[in-house]
Short mmCIF file of C-alpha atoms in Angstrom, two decimals:
data_model
loop_
_atom_site.label_atom_id
_atom_site.label_comp_id
_atom_site.label_asym_id
_atom_site.label_seq_id
_atom_site.Cartn_x
_atom_site.Cartn_y
_atom_site.Cartn_z
CA MET A 72 -12.26 18.75 21.26
CA ASP A 73 -16.25 18.95 22.12
CA GLY A 74 -15.94 15.42 23.18
CA ASN A 75 -15.35 11.95 22.74
CA LEU A 76 -16.41 11.15 19.67
CA ASN A 77 -14.90 14.63 18.04
CA ALA A 78 -11.89 13.68 19.88
CA LEU A 79 -11.67 10.08 18.80
CA THR A 80 -12.93 12.17 15.39
CA THR A 81 -9.85 14.07 14.76
CA VAL A 82 -7.23 11.91 16.07
CA PHE A 83 -8.49 9.07 13.59
CA THR A 84 -8.38 11.53 10.90
CA GLU A 85 -4.51 12.61 12.00
CA PHE A 86 -3.07 8.94 12.20
CA TYR A 87 -5.30 8.38 8.65
CA TYR A 88 -3.19 11.43 7.27
CA TRP A 89 0.08 10.50 8.99
CA VAL A 90 0.17 6.79 7.34
CA THR A 91 -0.94 8.42 3.80
CA VAL A 92 2.47 10.58 4.36
CA VAL A 93 4.45 7.88 5.11
CA PHE A 94 3.07 5.36 2.85
CA MET A 95 3.62 8.34 -0.35
CA PHE A 96 7.43 8.58 1.01
CA LEU A 97 7.23 5.68 -1.26
CA ILE A 98 6.70 7.57 -4.66
CA HIS A 99 9.60 9.80 -4.64
CA VAL A 100 11.76 6.67 -3.46
CA GLY A 101 10.60 4.67 -6.66
CA PHE A 102 10.94 8.24 -8.90
CA CYS A 103 14.79 8.14 -7.51
CA MET A 104 15.47 4.19 -8.49
CA TYR A 105 13.32 4.62 -11.55
CA GLU A 106 15.57 7.67 -12.65
CA VAL A 107 18.55 6.24 -11.73
CA GLY A 108 17.80 2.70 -13.33
CA ALA A 109 16.90 4.65 -16.66
CA SER A 110 20.41 6.69 -16.66
CA ARG A 111 23.80 5.37 -17.68
CA ARG A 112 26.43 4.50 -15.19
CA ARG A 113 28.53 7.83 -15.50
CA ASN A 114 25.28 9.89 -14.77
CA HIS A 115 24.44 7.67 -11.39
CA MET A 116 24.90 9.89 -8.19
CA HIS A 117 24.01 13.31 -10.23
CA THR A 118 21.01 11.80 -10.96
CA LEU A 119 20.05 10.73 -6.88
CA MET A 120 20.99 13.66 -5.92
CA LYS A 121 19.50 15.64 -8.58
CA ASN A 122 16.05 14.15 -7.22
CA ILE A 123 16.89 13.89 -3.76
CA MET A 124 17.35 17.60 -2.99
CA ILE A 125 14.01 17.98 -4.42
CA ILE A 126 12.48 16.82 -1.12
CA PRO A 127 14.49 19.95 1.57
CA LEU A 128 14.21 22.32 -0.94
CA VAL A 129 10.77 22.03 -1.71
CA THR A 130 9.57 21.02 1.76
CA VAL A 131 11.15 24.29 3.57
CA THR A 132 9.70 26.42 0.35
CA PHE A 133 5.85 24.44 0.78
CA PHE A 134 6.79 26.01 4.55
CA PHE A 135 7.43 29.16 3.66
CA PHE A 136 4.75 30.02 1.01
CA GLY A 137 3.38 26.78 -0.60
CA TRP A 138 1.16 25.93 2.02
CA TRP A 139 -0.52 29.74 2.65
CA ILE A 140 -0.90 29.90 -0.97
CA TYR A 141 -3.39 26.80 -1.28
CA TRP A 142 -5.92 28.85 1.33
CA ALA A 143 -5.25 31.97 -0.43
CA PHE A 144 -5.34 32.17 -3.66
CA PRO A 145 -8.64 29.72 -4.52
CA ASN A 146 -10.11 32.74 -5.95
CA PHE A 147 -7.06 34.50 -7.01
CA TYR A 148 -8.67 37.71 -8.68
CA ILE A 149 -10.97 35.73 -10.67
CA PHE A 150 -14.53 37.19 -11.42
CA GLY A 151 -13.62 40.01 -8.69
CA GLY A 152 -12.14 37.38 -6.28
CA SER A 153 -8.61 38.45 -4.31
CA ILE A 154 -6.20 37.01 -2.37
CA ASP A 155 -7.90 35.43 0.67
CA PHE A 156 -5.80 36.83 3.69
CA ASP A 157 -7.67 35.52 6.05
CA ALA A 158 -8.12 32.22 5.22
CA GLY A 159 -4.45 32.15 4.79
CA ALA A 160 -3.47 33.72 8.31
CA ALA A 161 -3.54 30.46 9.32
CA ASN A 162 -1.94 29.06 7.31
CA THR A 163 1.52 31.45 7.50
CA PRO A 164 4.84 29.86 8.64
CA TRP A 165 4.22 32.38 11.33
CA SER A 166 1.08 31.10 12.43
CA PRO A 167 0.56 29.02 15.25
CA THR A 168 -1.27 26.06 13.90
CA MET A 169 1.93 25.76 11.94
CA ALA A 170 3.36 24.31 14.67
CA THR A 171 3.36 22.45 17.88
CA ASN A 172 0.01 22.91 18.86
CA LEU A 173 -2.51 21.11 21.22
CA GLU A 174 -5.55 22.95 19.76
CA ASP A 175 -4.79 22.19 15.72
CA ARG A 176 -3.82 17.97 15.26
CA ILE A 177 -4.83 18.29 11.59
CA THR A 178 -3.12 21.12 9.86
CA GLY A 179 0.56 19.05 10.10
CA VAL A 180 -0.26 16.21 8.60
CA PHE A 181 -2.77 17.72 5.87
CA TRP A 182 0.22 19.91 4.99
CA ALA A 183 2.48 17.11 4.84
CA ALA A 184 -0.20 15.02 2.64
CA PHE A 185 0.00 18.14 -0.04
CA LEU A 186 3.83 18.57 0.55
CA LEU A 187 4.11 14.94 -0.59
CA PHE A 188 1.90 15.84 -3.49
CA SER A 189 4.43 18.32 -4.46
CA TRP A 190 7.99 16.39 -4.54
CA THR A 191 5.39 14.16 -6.77
CA ALA A 192 5.08 17.11 -9.58
CA ALA A 193 9.12 18.68 -8.85
CA SER A 194 10.14 14.47 -9.28
CA ILE A 195 7.55 14.29 -12.64
CA VAL A 196 9.86 16.95 -13.85
CA SER A 197 13.01 15.61 -12.83
CA GLY A 198 13.05 12.66 -14.34
CA SER A 199 12.11 13.89 -17.94
CA VAL A 200 15.99 15.99 -18.04
CA ILE A 201 17.84 13.44 -16.73
CA GLU A 202 21.87 13.21 -18.23
CA ARG A 203 22.11 16.79 -19.32
CA ILE A 204 19.97 19.30 -16.77
CA ARG A 205 22.11 21.40 -13.87
CA SER A 206 21.08 20.16 -10.87
CA SER A 207 20.59 24.08 -9.60
CA ALA A 208 17.93 25.12 -12.86
CA LEU A 209 16.38 22.00 -12.21
CA TRP A 210 16.26 22.76 -8.61
CA VAL A 211 14.98 25.98 -9.07
CA HIS A 212 11.73 24.45 -11.36
CA ALA A 213 11.47 22.10 -8.77
CA VAL A 214 10.19 25.07 -6.09
CA LEU A 215 8.30 26.78 -9.39
CA ILE A 216 6.39 23.56 -9.45
CA GLY A 217 6.12 22.50 -6.18
CA SER A 218 5.42 25.54 -4.11
CA VAL A 219 4.03 27.70 -6.36
CA PHE A 220 2.15 26.51 -10.26
CA TRP A 221 0.85 23.28 -8.90
CA ILE A 222 -0.59 24.90 -5.33
CA ILE A 223 -1.52 27.38 -7.47
CA ASP A 224 -3.75 25.09 -9.85
CA ALA A 225 -4.90 22.91 -6.37
CA ALA A 226 -6.37 26.42 -4.71
CA TRP A 227 -8.04 27.00 -7.94
CA GLY A 228 -9.53 23.01 -8.70
CA TRP A 229 -8.82 21.25 -5.60
CA HIS A 230 -10.20 23.36 -3.45
CA TYR A 231 -13.84 23.01 -2.19
CA ALA A 232 -13.81 26.73 -2.95
CA GLY A 233 -11.66 26.95 -5.65
CA TRP A 234 -12.92 28.86 -9.20
CA MET A 235 -13.16 26.21 -11.37
CA VAL A 236 -14.49 23.82 -8.76
CA LYS A 237 -18.06 26.62 -8.41
CA TYR A 238 -17.90 28.14 -12.22
CA LEU A 239 -16.20 25.08 -14.17
CA GLY A 240 -17.57 22.60 -12.27
CA TYR A 241 -13.91 20.92 -12.70
CA HIS A 242 -13.57 17.52 -11.18
CA ASP A 243 -10.06 15.90 -10.17
CA ALA A 244 -10.85 13.90 -8.16
CA TYR A 245 -7.25 12.18 -7.45
CA ALA A 246 -5.46 15.09 -9.38
CA SER A 247 -5.24 13.84 -13.45
CA GLY A 248 -5.15 17.53 -13.94
CA VAL A 249 -4.02 19.32 -11.00
CA ILE A 250 -0.65 16.69 -10.24
CA HIS A 251 -0.20 14.91 -13.22
CA ALA A 252 -0.54 16.90 -16.25
CA ILE A 253 0.00 19.90 -14.95
CA ALA A 254 3.55 18.09 -14.02
CA GLY A 255 3.71 16.62 -17.34
CA GLY A 256 3.42 20.12 -19.33
CA TYR A 257 5.81 21.28 -17.55
CA ALA A 258 8.66 18.75 -17.90
CA LEU A 259 7.77 19.64 -22.22
CA GLY A 260 7.77 23.36 -21.41
CA VAL A 261 11.42 22.20 -19.81
CA ILE A 262 12.78 19.79 -22.07
CA MET A 263 11.50 21.59 -25.32
CA VAL A 264 13.91 24.51 -24.66
CA LEU A 265 16.79 21.99 -22.56
CA GLY A 266 17.48 19.92 -25.78
CA PRO A 267 17.81 16.43 -26.33
CA ARG A 268 20.63 13.99 -24.70
CA ILE A 269 24.08 13.98 -26.96
CA GLY A 270 23.25 10.83 -29.46
CA LYS A 271 19.63 10.62 -29.11
CA PHE A 272 18.49 11.16 -32.74
CA ALA A 273 19.96 10.53 -35.78
CA ALA A 274 21.56 12.68 -38.60
CA ASP A 275 18.52 11.81 -40.05
CA GLY A 276 16.30 12.90 -37.12
CA THR A 277 14.99 9.48 -36.38
CA PRO A 278 14.83 8.38 -32.76
CA ARG A 279 16.95 6.52 -30.71
CA ASP A 280 16.44 4.25 -27.41
CA ILE A 281 18.72 5.22 -25.07
CA PRO A 282 18.06 1.56 -23.20
CA PRO A 283 17.89 1.75 -19.17
CA HIS A 284 21.33 0.64 -17.61
CA ASN A 285 19.18 -1.05 -15.12
CA PRO A 286 15.72 -2.72 -15.85
CA TRP A 287 15.20 -4.14 -12.26
CA LEU A 288 16.30 -0.87 -10.91
CA LEU A 289 13.84 0.48 -12.59
CA THR A 290 10.94 -1.70 -11.88
CA VAL A 291 11.19 -1.71 -8.33
CA GLY A 292 11.16 1.44 -8.72
CA ILE A 293 7.80 1.80 -10.59
CA PHE A 294 6.06 -1.03 -8.20
CA LEU A 295 7.14 1.15 -5.32
CA ILE A 296 5.38 4.35 -7.05
CA TYR A 297 2.27 2.30 -7.11
CA THR A 298 2.43 1.66 -3.92
CA GLY A 299 2.97 4.74 -3.16
CA PHE A 300 0.35 6.19 -5.47
CA TRP A 301 -2.17 4.15 -3.14
CA GLY A 302 -1.80 6.31 -0.28
CA PHE A 303 -2.04 9.12 -2.69
CA TYR A 304 -5.27 8.05 -3.18
CA ALA A 305 -6.20 7.45 0.33
CA ALA A 306 -4.47 11.36 0.92
CA CYS A 307 -6.71 13.02 -1.73
CA ASN A 308 -9.97 11.91 0.80
CA VAL A 309 -11.34 13.27 3.59
CA PRO A 310 -11.85 9.71 5.66
CA ILE A 311 -14.64 10.34 8.31
CA ILE A 312 -16.89 14.19 8.24
CA ALA A 313 -20.58 14.71 9.74
CA PRO A 314 -22.85 16.62 7.61
CA GLU A 315 -22.92 19.75 9.38
CA VAL A 316 -19.68 20.03 9.48
CA ILE A 317 -19.49 19.90 6.08
CA ASP A 318 -22.35 22.61 6.04
CA GLY A 319 -23.12 22.22 2.29
CA GLN A 320 -26.36 20.56 0.87
CA ILE A 321 -26.14 17.18 2.30
CA VAL A 322 -28.95 16.59 5.27
CA GLY A 323 -29.20 14.17 7.35
CA THR A 324 -27.03 12.59 10.47
CA THR A 325 -25.29 10.03 7.94
CA TRP A 326 -20.85 10.23 8.57
CA THR A 327 -19.11 9.83 5.41
CA ALA A 328 -15.68 9.92 4.03
CA THR A 329 -15.13 12.63 0.85
CA ASN A 330 -13.03 13.49 -2.10
CA ILE A 331 -10.89 16.35 -1.67
CA TYR A 332 -14.02 19.27 -2.59
CA LEU A 333 -16.17 17.44 0.37
CA ALA A 334 -18.12 15.23 -1.91
CA PRO A 335 -19.29 12.04 -0.83
CA THR A 336 -17.64 8.74 -1.87
CA THR A 337 -15.62 6.11 0.34
CA LEU A 338 -12.42 4.17 0.43
CA SER A 339 -13.86 0.86 -0.96
CA ALA A 340 -15.06 2.84 -4.37
CA ILE A 341 -11.49 4.65 -4.72
CA THR A 342 -9.69 1.60 -4.21
CA PHE A 343 -11.98 -0.90 -6.40
CA ASN A 344 -11.02 1.56 -9.10
CA PHE A 345 -7.33 2.05 -7.80
CA LEU A 346 -6.55 -1.47 -8.69
CA MET A 347 -8.72 -2.21 -11.66
CA SER A 348 -7.90 1.37 -13.83
CA LEU A 349 -3.95 -0.11 -13.09
CA SER A 350 -4.87 -3.23 -14.66
CA GLY A 351 -6.88 -1.81 -17.39
CA GLY A 352 -3.81 0.70 -18.06
CA LEU A 353 -1.09 -2.59 -17.95
CA MET A 354 -2.86 -4.81 -20.03
CA ALA A 355 -3.79 -2.28 -22.75
CA ALA A 356 -0.06 -1.20 -22.47
CA TYR A 357 0.94 -4.59 -23.16
CA VAL A 358 -0.75 -5.17 -26.08
CA VAL A 359 -0.03 -1.62 -27.50
CA SER A 360 3.76 -1.80 -27.20
CA LYS A 361 3.48 -5.39 -27.83
CA GLY A 362 4.73 -6.93 -24.58
CA ASP A 363 7.71 -4.12 -23.93
CA ALA A 364 8.68 -3.99 -19.99
CA PHE A 365 8.97 -0.16 -19.83
CA TRP A 366 5.79 1.14 -21.64
CA THR A 367 3.59 -1.80 -20.19
CA PHE A 368 5.24 -1.13 -16.68
CA SER A 369 4.76 2.68 -17.29
CA GLY A 370 1.53 2.20 -18.72
CA GLY A 371 -0.14 0.69 -15.63
CA LEU A 372 0.70 3.95 -13.92
CA ALA A 373 -1.02 5.95 -16.95
CA GLY A 374 -4.20 4.15 -16.60
CA ILE A 375 -4.52 4.97 -12.99
CA ILE A 376 -3.59 8.54 -14.07
CA THR A 377 -6.09 8.49 -16.62
CA ALA A 378 -8.86 6.87 -14.60
CA SER A 379 -8.50 9.73 -11.59
CA ALA A 380 -10.11 12.32 -12.48
CA GLY A 381 -13.45 10.39 -12.10
CA ASN A 382 -12.47 7.52 -9.85
CA ASP A 383 -14.14 8.73 -7.18
CA LEU A 384 -17.64 7.68 -8.72
CA TYR A 385 -16.28 5.26 -11.84
CA HIS A 386 -17.44 1.79 -12.00
CA PRO A 387 -14.78 -0.68 -12.04
CA ILE A 388 -15.41 -1.54 -15.32
CA GLN A 389 -15.76 1.95 -16.09
CA ALA A 390 -12.20 2.60 -14.44
CA MET A 391 -10.60 -0.27 -16.30
CA LEU A 392 -11.61 0.74 -19.76
CA VAL A 393 -11.05 4.20 -19.31
CA GLY A 394 -7.27 3.84 -18.11
CA ALA A 395 -6.70 1.00 -21.10
CA VAL A 396 -8.39 3.55 -23.91
CA GLY A 397 -5.81 6.43 -21.70
CA VAL A 398 -3.02 4.57 -22.38
CA VAL A 399 -3.54 3.56 -25.99
CA ILE A 400 -3.63 7.31 -27.07
CA VAL A 401 -1.19 8.20 -24.59
CA TYR A 402 1.42 5.83 -25.91
CA LYS A 403 0.33 6.89 -29.58
CA LEU A 404 1.05 10.55 -28.76
CA HIS A 405 4.30 10.29 -26.85
CA TYR A 406 5.85 8.78 -30.18
CA TRP A 407 4.61 11.71 -32.61
CA VAL A 408 5.42 14.22 -30.37
CA GLU A 409 8.60 12.44 -30.21
CA LYS A 410 9.27 12.11 -33.74
CA ARG A 411 7.82 15.04 -35.22
CA PHE A 412 9.38 17.64 -32.62
CA LYS A 413 12.66 15.76 -32.15
CA LEU A 414 11.93 15.48 -28.27
CA ASP A 415 13.57 13.84 -25.42
CA ASP A 416 11.79 13.14 -22.73
CA ALA A 417 13.97 10.83 -21.04
CA VAL A 418 10.89 9.03 -18.80
CA GLY A 419 8.53 9.16 -20.60
CA ALA A 420 6.97 11.79 -18.23
CA VAL A 421 5.27 14.28 -20.38
CA ALA A 422 3.28 11.37 -22.05
CA VAL A 423 2.83 8.56 -18.77
CA HIS A 424 1.80 11.81 -16.28
CA GLY A 425 0.58 15.29 -18.87
CA TYR A 426 -1.08 13.78 -22.01
CA SER A 427 -3.02 11.12 -19.47
CA GLY A 428 -3.52 13.35 -16.96
CA VAL A 429 -5.28 15.98 -19.85
CA VAL A 430 -7.00 12.68 -21.09
CA GLY A 431 -8.66 11.78 -18.12
CA LEU A 432 -9.94 15.11 -17.43
CA ILE A 433 -11.78 15.05 -20.43
CA ILE A 434 -13.05 11.42 -20.78
CA ALA A 435 -14.18 12.75 -16.89
CA GLY A 436 -15.99 15.41 -18.68
CA PHE A 437 -17.93 13.09 -20.55
CA LEU A 438 -18.36 9.69 -17.96
CA LEU A 439 -19.46 12.10 -15.10
CA TRP A 440 -21.77 14.29 -17.64
CA GLY A 441 -24.22 16.72 -15.28
CA ALA A 442 -22.64 15.42 -11.52
CA PRO A 443 -22.15 17.02 -8.89
CA THR A 444 -18.57 18.27 -8.26
CA SER A 445 -19.76 20.06 -4.79
CA PRO A 446 -21.83 19.39 -1.58
CA PHE A 447 -22.21 22.90 -1.38
CA GLU A 448 -25.28 25.58 -3.52
CA GLY A 449 -24.82 27.07 -6.82
CA TYR A 450 -21.75 25.27 -8.29
CA ALA A 451 -21.46 24.06 -11.87
CA THR A 452 -21.86 20.70 -12.63
CA ILE A 453 -19.09 18.66 -14.35
CA THR A 454 -19.32 19.13 -18.68
CA PRO A 455 -17.00 18.16 -20.65
CA TRP A 456 -16.43 21.84 -21.26
CA GLY A 457 -15.35 22.58 -18.07
CA GLN A 458 -13.00 19.92 -17.78
CA ALA A 459 -11.44 20.29 -21.22
CA THR A 460 -10.52 24.34 -19.92
CA GLY A 461 -9.47 22.90 -17.02
CA ALA A 462 -7.27 20.84 -18.33
CA VAL A 463 -5.71 23.57 -20.62
CA ILE A 464 -5.21 25.48 -17.42
CA MET A 465 -3.55 22.79 -16.08
CA PHE A 466 -1.60 21.53 -18.56
CA PHE A 467 -0.83 24.75 -20.74
CA VAL A 468 -1.19 27.55 -18.49
CA LEU A 469 0.12 26.63 -15.02
CA GLY A 470 2.21 23.26 -16.63
CA PHE A 471 4.03 24.65 -20.05
CA LEU A 472 4.16 28.54 -20.15
CA PRO A 473 6.05 28.41 -16.65
CA GLY A 474 8.38 26.11 -17.72
CA PHE A 475 9.22 27.11 -21.06
CA LEU A 476 9.61 30.55 -19.81
CA VAL A 477 11.48 29.74 -17.06
CA SER A 478 14.27 27.87 -18.61
CA LYS A 479 14.10 30.45 -21.84
CA MET A 480 14.99 32.89 -19.04
CA GLN A 481 17.95 29.66 -18.02
CA ALA A 482 19.40 29.06 -21.10
CA ALA A 483 19.54 32.62 -22.35
CA ALA A 484 21.66 33.12 -18.99
CA GLY A 485 23.81 30.02 -19.75
CA VAL A 486 22.72 28.03 -16.78
CA LEU A 487 20.17 25.62 -17.68
CA ARG A 488 22.45 22.73 -19.77
CA ILE A 489 25.70 21.14 -18.59
CA PRO A 490 28.93 21.81 -21.51
CA GLU A 491 28.57 19.03 -23.92
CA GLU A 492 31.90 17.76 -23.27
CA VAL A 493 30.98 16.89 -19.45
CA GLU A 494 27.64 15.56 -20.29
CA LEU A 495 29.76 13.04 -22.50
CA GLN A 496 32.40 11.88 -19.99
CA GLY A 497 29.74 11.60 -17.36
CA LEU A 498 27.85 13.92 -14.60
CA ASP A 499 29.99 11.83 -12.05
CA TYR A 500 32.97 11.81 -12.87
CA ALA A 501 32.97 16.06 -13.48
CA GLU A 502 31.05 17.03 -10.51
CA HIS A 503 31.97 13.89 -8.29
CA HIS A 504 35.80 13.33 -9.07
CA ALA A 505 36.40 13.39 -5.70
CA TYR A 506 34.37 10.20 -5.51
CA GLU A 507 36.03 8.56 -8.49
CA ASP A 508 39.36 9.92 -7.19
CA ALA A 509 38.87 8.44 -3.78
CA LYS A 510 37.30 4.91 -5.07
CA ALA A 511 40.48 4.62 -8.22
CA ASP A 512 42.75 5.66 -4.60
CA ILE A 513 41.77 3.02 -2.15
CA ILE A 514 41.50 0.60 -4.97
CA GLU A 515 44.76 1.05 -5.50
CA ALA A 516 45.87 0.33 -1.92
CA ASP A 517 44.32 -2.19 -1.35
CA LYS A 518 46.17 -3.75 -4.28
CA ALA A 519 49.73 -2.30 -3.44
CA HIS A 520 48.50 -4.23 0.34
CA LEU A 521 47.79 -7.01 -1.14
CA ALA A 522 50.68 -7.41 -2.91
CA ALA A 523 53.23 -6.39 -0.48
CA THR A 524 51.53 -9.09 1.99
CA THR A 525 50.25 -12.04 0.18
CA THR A 526 52.84 -14.75 0.20
CA PRO A 527 53.71 -16.34 -3.53
CA ALA A 528 52.33 -19.56 -3.79
CA GLU A 529 54.71 -22.24 -4.08
CA MET B 130 -28.99 15.54 -16.76
CA SER B 131 -26.35 13.59 -14.68
CA THR B 132 -25.23 10.68 -15.42
CA ILE B 133 -25.02 9.70 -12.29
CA GLY B 134 -28.31 9.99 -10.98
CA TYR B 135 -27.68 13.25 -9.12
CA LYS B 136 -27.66 16.66 -10.00
CA ASP B 137 -26.75 18.40 -6.44
CA TRP B 138 -25.55 16.26 -3.30
CA ALA B 139 -28.65 17.91 -1.68
CA VAL B 140 -29.99 14.22 -0.16
CA ASP B 141 -29.66 12.23 2.73
CA LEU B 142 -26.90 9.93 2.82
CA ALA B 143 -28.82 7.32 4.37
CA GLU B 144 -30.90 7.07 1.57
CA VAL B 145 -28.61 6.85 -1.06
CA GLY B 146 -27.19 4.09 -2.77
CA ALA B 147 -25.28 3.98 -5.91
CA VAL B 148 -23.20 7.25 -7.91
CA TYR B 149 -21.55 5.54 -10.49
CA PRO B 150 -22.61 6.53 -13.77
CA LEU B 151 -24.97 3.85 -16.49
CA GLN B 152 -26.92 2.29 -13.46
CA GLY B 153 -28.61 -0.42 -14.76
CA TRP B 154 -26.16 -1.71 -17.13
CA GLU B 155 -23.83 -3.22 -15.10
CA VAL B 156 -24.49 -6.45 -17.11
CA ALA B 157 -23.92 -4.71 -20.75
CA MET B 158 -20.20 -3.20 -18.94
CA THR B 159 -19.42 -6.74 -17.37
CA ILE B 160 -19.67 -7.57 -20.81
CA VAL B 161 -17.35 -5.11 -22.63
CA GLY B 162 -15.26 -5.90 -19.93
CA VAL B 163 -15.39 -9.49 -20.47
CA ILE B 164 -14.68 -9.30 -24.28
CA PHE B 165 -11.88 -7.18 -23.18
CA TRP B 166 -9.91 -9.08 -21.26
CA LEU B 167 -10.99 -12.28 -23.48
CA VAL B 168 -9.59 -10.15 -26.79
CA TRP B 169 -6.28 -9.38 -24.33
CA HIS B 170 -5.68 -13.29 -24.02
CA ARG B 171 -6.47 -14.06 -28.19
CA ILE B 172 -3.66 -10.89 -28.80
CA GLN B 173 -1.36 -11.80 -26.67
CA PHE B 174 -1.60 -15.99 -27.80
CA VAL B 175 -1.06 -14.88 -31.20
CA ARG B 176 1.89 -12.19 -30.72
CA GLU B 177 3.77 -15.00 -28.38
CA GLY B 178 3.23 -17.89 -30.90
CA GLU B 179 4.94 -15.34 -33.63
CA HIS B 180 7.47 -14.34 -31.67
CA LEU B 181 8.48 -17.39 -30.70
CA GLU B 182 8.17 -18.64 -34.18
CA LYS B 183 10.89 -16.25 -35.28
CA ALA B 184 12.80 -16.64 -32.24
CA LYS B 185 13.45 -20.15 -32.96
CA LYS B 186 15.09 -19.61 -35.97
CA MET B 187 17.39 -16.78 -34.91
CA GLY B 188 19.46 -17.87 -31.86
CA ASP B 189 23.85 -17.84 -33.19
CA GLN B 190 24.82 -21.58 -32.27
CA ASP B 191 28.29 -19.04 -30.68
CA LYS B 192 25.56 -16.64 -28.61
CA VAL B 193 23.61 -19.69 -27.14
CA LYS B 194 26.73 -21.71 -25.91
CA LYS B 195 27.55 -18.37 -24.14
CA ALA B 196 24.05 -17.93 -22.70
CA LEU B 197 23.85 -21.07 -21.51
CA GLU B 198 27.60 -20.84 -20.30
CA ARG B 199 26.30 -17.57 -18.17
CA TYR B 200 23.16 -19.19 -16.50
#
């Protein structure tokens, strides 16, 4: 640290990211509550365990290779590019900066911020497949989406030097595409192979609603996701940086907050836009779903996700309207796809995350047409076709295709779906029978003790 | 052309203010936003009225009694 101002900036930035990471933990808590609330009683423990184990599995793999991919892959064999081993070197698990190191106070918290995004990507997929996927299969998907595919898309479209940013003018400030479209697309690929839960469709193909066993748990869960999402927004920014540190086209000496591309924005702007897009989403979802609680709450989330690509630059009223429009499209698309293709997306994740992300990217292409996505010279500006191409890469190429192909391999090997008998009797009984037996045993023991010690009333 | 008024970031940030699309259309955007809000109330009022009309004829006496007892 060269001087007190630099020291203060570094320590502030370190603390800033640390706080965002703690906030973002609430996203995972929320996803767990949401999934358990949405699942039926006989599957609770399995559903919870399936999501909880995403945390360690994605964490260790993101430490081993996920973080390296982000720094080494921005130009991965695109337009003459190659793996950037120099940039990746400081982010390998054996690098001294990936450890306790008094010369580097940022890598750890920045890594953790990205890691929490990884958990989210995996957790989105987890929700779609509840009550019938094998945990072992899901945990392979979690590692693939959390530590491989989403971080490749981040290197390409969410890195200041990513090829999609340079050549397509791809702009996705708060991750409509890089988290949500890819995770939704991946989930779609998995559920196409996995198939619906028993009873989801009537003999004539009409979809049946499988209501959540606990709407209150589901509600608190989604409110926690909103809260964590706020932290996520802050985590996508660089809190304070000088133009000479950015070393791009910006002149003068005015320090600024930036988005992930090092282009200027403010924390104030994204606070306006987060709340207005949440509100637009909630209002539109309430109307379009005729007051359905599940869709109204999810619509708030979908509203934010739709506006996220451009929420660093939108006006708050634009953010509200983009959120509202996105929700209407997503809601209609969800039911059309469900009916047409007989797909069982248990928590609506493909729609809320995937379709919202795609729609949000495309809308940003029109609303921000011609705006610079990067502060560096020679980069493409934002266009509808750049955003649409980005949406296809996120949702289909890096999301849907890997999810579909890996699920096909798992299905061929007989390790994707649980047996029908187990699905009917419930995963908790089949896989956690010791818990059920112990519960029954202790209840019987308590009853016997009560009978032996209670004096009958006169 | 750039909807935010800047085609690149070759600027001194001390001299940059608003950077959102449709600058100069704030009043029009506000009018659209207010219409959205008021239309929402209108739709909600109408639908809730219709729902309550239907709901008051749906009650099965035994079920209502049980609901009262359940608190």
